[in-house]
Amino acid sequence: MDTNTTGITTGTEAFAGIGAATAPRATGNVKWKDVPTRTIAVGGVAFAYRELGPDSGVPVIFLHHLMAVLDDWDPRVIDGIAAQRRVIAFDNRGVGASGGTVPETVEEMGRDAIAFIRAMGFKQVDLLGFSLGGGVAQMVALQAPELVRRMVLAGTGPRGGGGIEAVTKVAALAYLKAALTWSDARNFLFFPRTPEGKRAAKDYFAALNERTQGRDKPISLQARRAHLKAIKVAGLGAPDDLSLITQPVFIANGDNDLMVDSLHSADMARHLPNARLTLYPDSGHGGVFQHYRAFVPAVLDFLAD
């Protein structure tokens, strides 16, 4: 597709803040657990990010879920995709080690993501958005379509899809269960409470804990509240015209998502003019992590078309 490069900067802003800001980009056999955290100034605010993979091709920008920071990306997914593609994950405004304050709408989150992409000097990217990040990815595609080549939407739904605003209650119940069992709420939010689901959750958290040095800052209370408000506002908002997103889209989810009803994935596939849909069996919101062995090659195949 033709690319409009108006307003794209060269990404030469000074690095500041955490991690090995002057370290070369991770390539070769470097894994996600060892990638240094860098920062780039975006409109005067330091955004934290990590990148790895080959230094060629269209980069894949990862957009993360509710209350998540860089350390919450499943390294099995990141490393798998970075084996063939340049991968960049970042903390959006006010999240983790990034400066500023988290906005309270997905539209503003989308604008911040666009500003980051342009500050990095990219003329075109692929997007992989999970959960809330999938909503942000849709905003990027609607607000700056010239930046987006292809898009992966995982565990997410459209604005105004119905029931999305109830995520606060679902999350609150999961956090209560987690507190009573001294565990992480994602055990209940991401994975079914079946033997297979429990094994998948155990493996997922073991993977998240592989990084022991240079970990990200935890999510702040302000960020938590802003994320929840943004999701509620999006859930109650008027639907977007998804026919305007003409780029190829790969939609993936578990077949029984408690946070974002899996029916929303099928609904998006019907309304997006160039979409493919995969629902992974016996899995929930974290279906792409539970079934990462199938998800990673599917993403690579989709992005290689």
C-alpha angles and dihedrals in degrees: 000000000000114000125218106210097186112137096009113138129207097247094237096133116134118269117233141162127033137018131005097329094173096043117118118256113276114258138152115029096350112128131212091254090063102038112121119238115239133183135217128192112246112183090335094311123109113237117197118220144160128208139183141158135072120339096236142071131034110324121238113229115205118213115196140222136257113307093356132140131189093281091060095070112106104246090209088065096039095046092044094054093038089058086078107011138050105253126198124182122180143179107245120224112313094002122122111319095352117107129236131046126299111250119232100230133061089229091063091043087053092051090051091050090051090050090052093049091050093045088056087057098243120152094190135010143176116236130216111188124181122197107315086010088061089058090049090049090055089052091052091051092048097043099039108016092164089068096056124079101167135352137209115201114191128181092350144110143203127277112271092016094141127253094031090107089064091070090099091063092044091050093046092054091048092050090050091053090046092052091050092050099037090239141116117280090229088073085073100029101046107030136045116247092243125115090259092045092050091050090050091051092050091051092046094054092044088056092048090053095054091095109080103162131058096010121180125260114266121258112272127234090245090054092049092052094045092050092051092047092049091052092048092049091049092048091053095041129100114273118262120239097255091184086079090068100081098163118107110272129195111202118196134174144141115272093243109039112175095189101045110018110244088230087073089063091056090045092054090049089056095049100041107082096217108033139131123198134210124180113190115220126250093004141106141203091331093048093127089058095043089050098033091136088066098032098055097055090042090055093047091049092049095048092047094059 
